[in-house]
PDB file of C-alpha atoms and ligand atoms in Angstrom:
ATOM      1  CA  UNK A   1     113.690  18.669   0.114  1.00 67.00           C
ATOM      2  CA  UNK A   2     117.135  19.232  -1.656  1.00 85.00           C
ATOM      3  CA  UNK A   3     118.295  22.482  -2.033  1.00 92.00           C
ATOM      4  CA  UNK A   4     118.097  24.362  -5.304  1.00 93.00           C
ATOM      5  CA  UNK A   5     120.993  26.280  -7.272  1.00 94.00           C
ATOM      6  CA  UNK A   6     119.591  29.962  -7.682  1.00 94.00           C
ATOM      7  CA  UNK A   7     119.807  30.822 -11.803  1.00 91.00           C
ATOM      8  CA  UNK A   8     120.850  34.364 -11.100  1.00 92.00           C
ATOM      9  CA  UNK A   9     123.802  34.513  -8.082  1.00 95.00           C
ATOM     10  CA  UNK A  10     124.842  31.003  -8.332  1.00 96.00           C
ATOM     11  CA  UNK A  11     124.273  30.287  -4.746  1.00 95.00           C
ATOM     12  CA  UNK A  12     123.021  27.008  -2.678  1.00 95.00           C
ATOM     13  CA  UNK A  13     119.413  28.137  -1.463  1.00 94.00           C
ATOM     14  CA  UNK A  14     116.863  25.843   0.794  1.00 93.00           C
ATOM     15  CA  UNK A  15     114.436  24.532  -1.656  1.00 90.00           C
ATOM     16  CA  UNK A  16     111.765  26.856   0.720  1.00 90.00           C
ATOM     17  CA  UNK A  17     113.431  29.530  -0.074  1.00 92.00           C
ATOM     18  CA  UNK A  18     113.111  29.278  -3.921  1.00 93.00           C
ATOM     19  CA  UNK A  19     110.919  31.465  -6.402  1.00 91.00           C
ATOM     20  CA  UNK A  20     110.276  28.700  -9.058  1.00 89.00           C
ATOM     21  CA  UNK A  21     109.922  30.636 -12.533  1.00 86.00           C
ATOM     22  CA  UNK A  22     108.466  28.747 -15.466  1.00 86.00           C
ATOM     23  CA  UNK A  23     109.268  30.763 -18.489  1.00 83.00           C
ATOM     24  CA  UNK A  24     107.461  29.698 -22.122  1.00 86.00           C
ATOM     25  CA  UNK A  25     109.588  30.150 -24.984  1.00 85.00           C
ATOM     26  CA  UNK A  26     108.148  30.492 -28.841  1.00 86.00           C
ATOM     27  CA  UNK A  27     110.673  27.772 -30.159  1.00 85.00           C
ATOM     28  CA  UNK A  28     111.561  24.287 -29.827  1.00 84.00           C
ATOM     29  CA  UNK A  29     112.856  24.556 -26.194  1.00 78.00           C
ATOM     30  CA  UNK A  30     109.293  24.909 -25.276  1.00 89.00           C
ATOM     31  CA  UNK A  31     109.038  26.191 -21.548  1.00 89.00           C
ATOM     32  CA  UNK A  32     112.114  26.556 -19.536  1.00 86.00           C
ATOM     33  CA  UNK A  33     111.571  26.093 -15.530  1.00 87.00           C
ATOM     34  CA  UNK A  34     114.825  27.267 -12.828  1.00 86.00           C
ATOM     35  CA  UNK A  35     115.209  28.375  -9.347  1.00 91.00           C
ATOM     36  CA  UNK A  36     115.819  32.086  -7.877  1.00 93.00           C
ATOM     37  CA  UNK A  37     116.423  32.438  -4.311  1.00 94.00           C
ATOM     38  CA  UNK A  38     114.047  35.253  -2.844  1.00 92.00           C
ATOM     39  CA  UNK A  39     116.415  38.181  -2.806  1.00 92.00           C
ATOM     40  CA  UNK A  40     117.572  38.178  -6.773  1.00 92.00           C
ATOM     41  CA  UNK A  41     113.880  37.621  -7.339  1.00 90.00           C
ATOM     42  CA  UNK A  42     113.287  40.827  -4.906  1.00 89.00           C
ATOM     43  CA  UNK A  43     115.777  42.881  -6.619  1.00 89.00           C
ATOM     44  CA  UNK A  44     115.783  41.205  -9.993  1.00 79.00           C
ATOM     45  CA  UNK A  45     112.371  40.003 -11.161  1.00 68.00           C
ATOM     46  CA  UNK A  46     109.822  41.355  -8.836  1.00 73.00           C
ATOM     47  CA  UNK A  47     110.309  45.257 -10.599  1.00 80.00           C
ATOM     48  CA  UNK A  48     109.814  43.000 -14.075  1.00 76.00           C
ATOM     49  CA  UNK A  49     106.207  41.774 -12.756  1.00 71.00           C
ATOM     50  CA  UNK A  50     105.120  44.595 -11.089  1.00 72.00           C
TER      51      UNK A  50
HETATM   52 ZN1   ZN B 101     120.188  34.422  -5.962  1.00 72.96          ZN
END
């Protein structure tokens, strides 16, 4: 496993450390997929789901 860039603090993360988002989009781009490491998704993302 290579490691992944996170999409919110820039930073090198083991790929088992990853949240793997998969966000649709309503125009031509379709679905756009990207890497979070587990603490931006904790602070970040997790209060967006909840
Ligand atoms: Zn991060």
């Amino acid at each position: 496993m290579s490691p992944e860039t996170c999409a919110v603090c820039g930073g090198t993360v083991p790929f088992d450390s990853t949240v793997h988002l998969l966000v649709h989009t309503h125009d031509e781009a379709g679905a756009l997929d990207y890497y979070v490491c587990e603490s931006c998704y904790d602070e970040d993302l997790a209060p967006l789901v909840a």
